Coordinates of C-alpha atoms in Angstrom, one line a residue:
A41 CA 72.3 15.6 -22.2
A42 CA 71.9 12.2 -23.8
R43 CA 73.8 10.5 -21.1
S44 CA 71.6 11.9 -18.4
Q45 CA 68.5 10.7 -20.3
V46 CA 70.0 7.2 -20.5
R47 CA 70.9 7.4 -16.8
D48 CA 67.3 8.4 -16.0
I49 CA 65.8 5.6 -18.1
M50 CA 68.3 3.0 -16.7
S51 CA 67.6 4.1 -13.1
G52 CA 64.0 2.8 -13.5
V53 CA 65.1 -0.7 -14.7
A54 CA 63.9 -3.5 -12.4
K55 CA 61.8 -1.1 -10.3
P56 CA 58.1 -0.7 -10.1
R57 CA 56.7 1.5 -12.9
D58 CA 56.0 5.1 -12.0
W59 CA 52.7 5.5 -14.1
E60 CA 52.3 9.1 -13.0
N61 CA 55.5 10.1 -15.0
F62 CA 55.5 7.3 -17.6
W63 CA 54.1 9.2 -20.6
M64 CA 55.9 12.0 -22.4
T65 CA 52.7 13.9 -22.9
T66 CA 48.9 13.8 -22.2
P67 CA 46.5 11.8 -24.5
D68 CA 44.7 14.9 -25.8
V69 CA 47.8 16.1 -27.7
F70 CA 47.5 15.5 -31.4
N71 CA 50.8 13.9 -32.2
M72 CA 52.7 10.7 -32.8
M73 CA 56.3 10.5 -31.7
Y74 CA 59.4 8.3 -31.7
N75 CA 61.5 7.9 -28.6
P76 CA 65.0 6.8 -29.6
L77 CA 66.2 6.0 -26.1
A78 CA 63.3 3.5 -25.6
N79 CA 63.0 2.5 -29.3
D80 CA 59.4 3.3 -29.0
I81 CA 56.7 4.8 -31.2
V82 CA 53.8 6.4 -29.4
G83 CA 50.5 7.2 -31.0
L84 CA 48.3 9.2 -28.8
A85 CA 44.5 8.8 -28.5
A86 CA 43.8 12.2 -30.1
F87 CA 45.6 11.2 -33.2
M88 CA 43.3 8.2 -33.7
Q89 CA 40.1 10.2 -33.8
K90 CA 38.3 12.1 -36.5
P91 CA 39.3 13.8 -38.8
V92 CA 42.5 11.7 -39.1
L93 CA 41.0 8.2 -38.7
D94 CA 37.4 8.1 -39.6
V95 CA 35.2 4.9 -39.6
S96 CA 33.1 6.4 -42.4
M97 CA 36.1 6.4 -44.8
P98 CA 37.2 3.3 -46.6
S99 CA 39.5 1.1 -44.5
F100 CA 42.3 1.3 -47.0
F101 CA 42.4 5.1 -46.6
N102 CA 42.6 4.8 -42.8
F103 CA 45.3 2.0 -42.9
G104 CA 47.3 3.8 -45.6
F105 CA 47.3 7.1 -43.7
F106 CA 48.2 5.5 -40.4
G107 CA 50.9 3.4 -42.1
A108 CA 52.4 6.5 -43.7
V109 CA 52.6 8.3 -40.4
L110 CA 54.1 5.2 -38.7
G111 CA 56.6 4.9 -41.5
H112 CA 57.5 8.6 -41.0
E113 CA 58.1 8.0 -37.3
L114 CA 60.1 4.9 -37.9
T115 CA 62.5 6.8 -40.1
H116 CA 63.4 9.0 -37.0
G117 CA 65.1 5.9 -35.7
F118 CA 67.6 6.1 -38.5
D119 CA 67.9 9.9 -38.4
S120 CA 70.9 11.5 -36.8
N121 CA 68.9 14.7 -35.8

């Protein structure tokens, strides 16, 4: 399975980007995810709205929460599962 995913990713190298099928999900999904094949962390727009990130909260709260979630996603890069 992993080899076919790598083959799919590598087949798009040096070709025009297919923006219709670029994202793994739609922006209204409440999630952040790590893609190990692309070494990429994706934070979707729904995650960056209230109640998670709130402009009425102190900035240290927003930065701290966002940093904690990013750190969690980053650990998936070192996870074997």
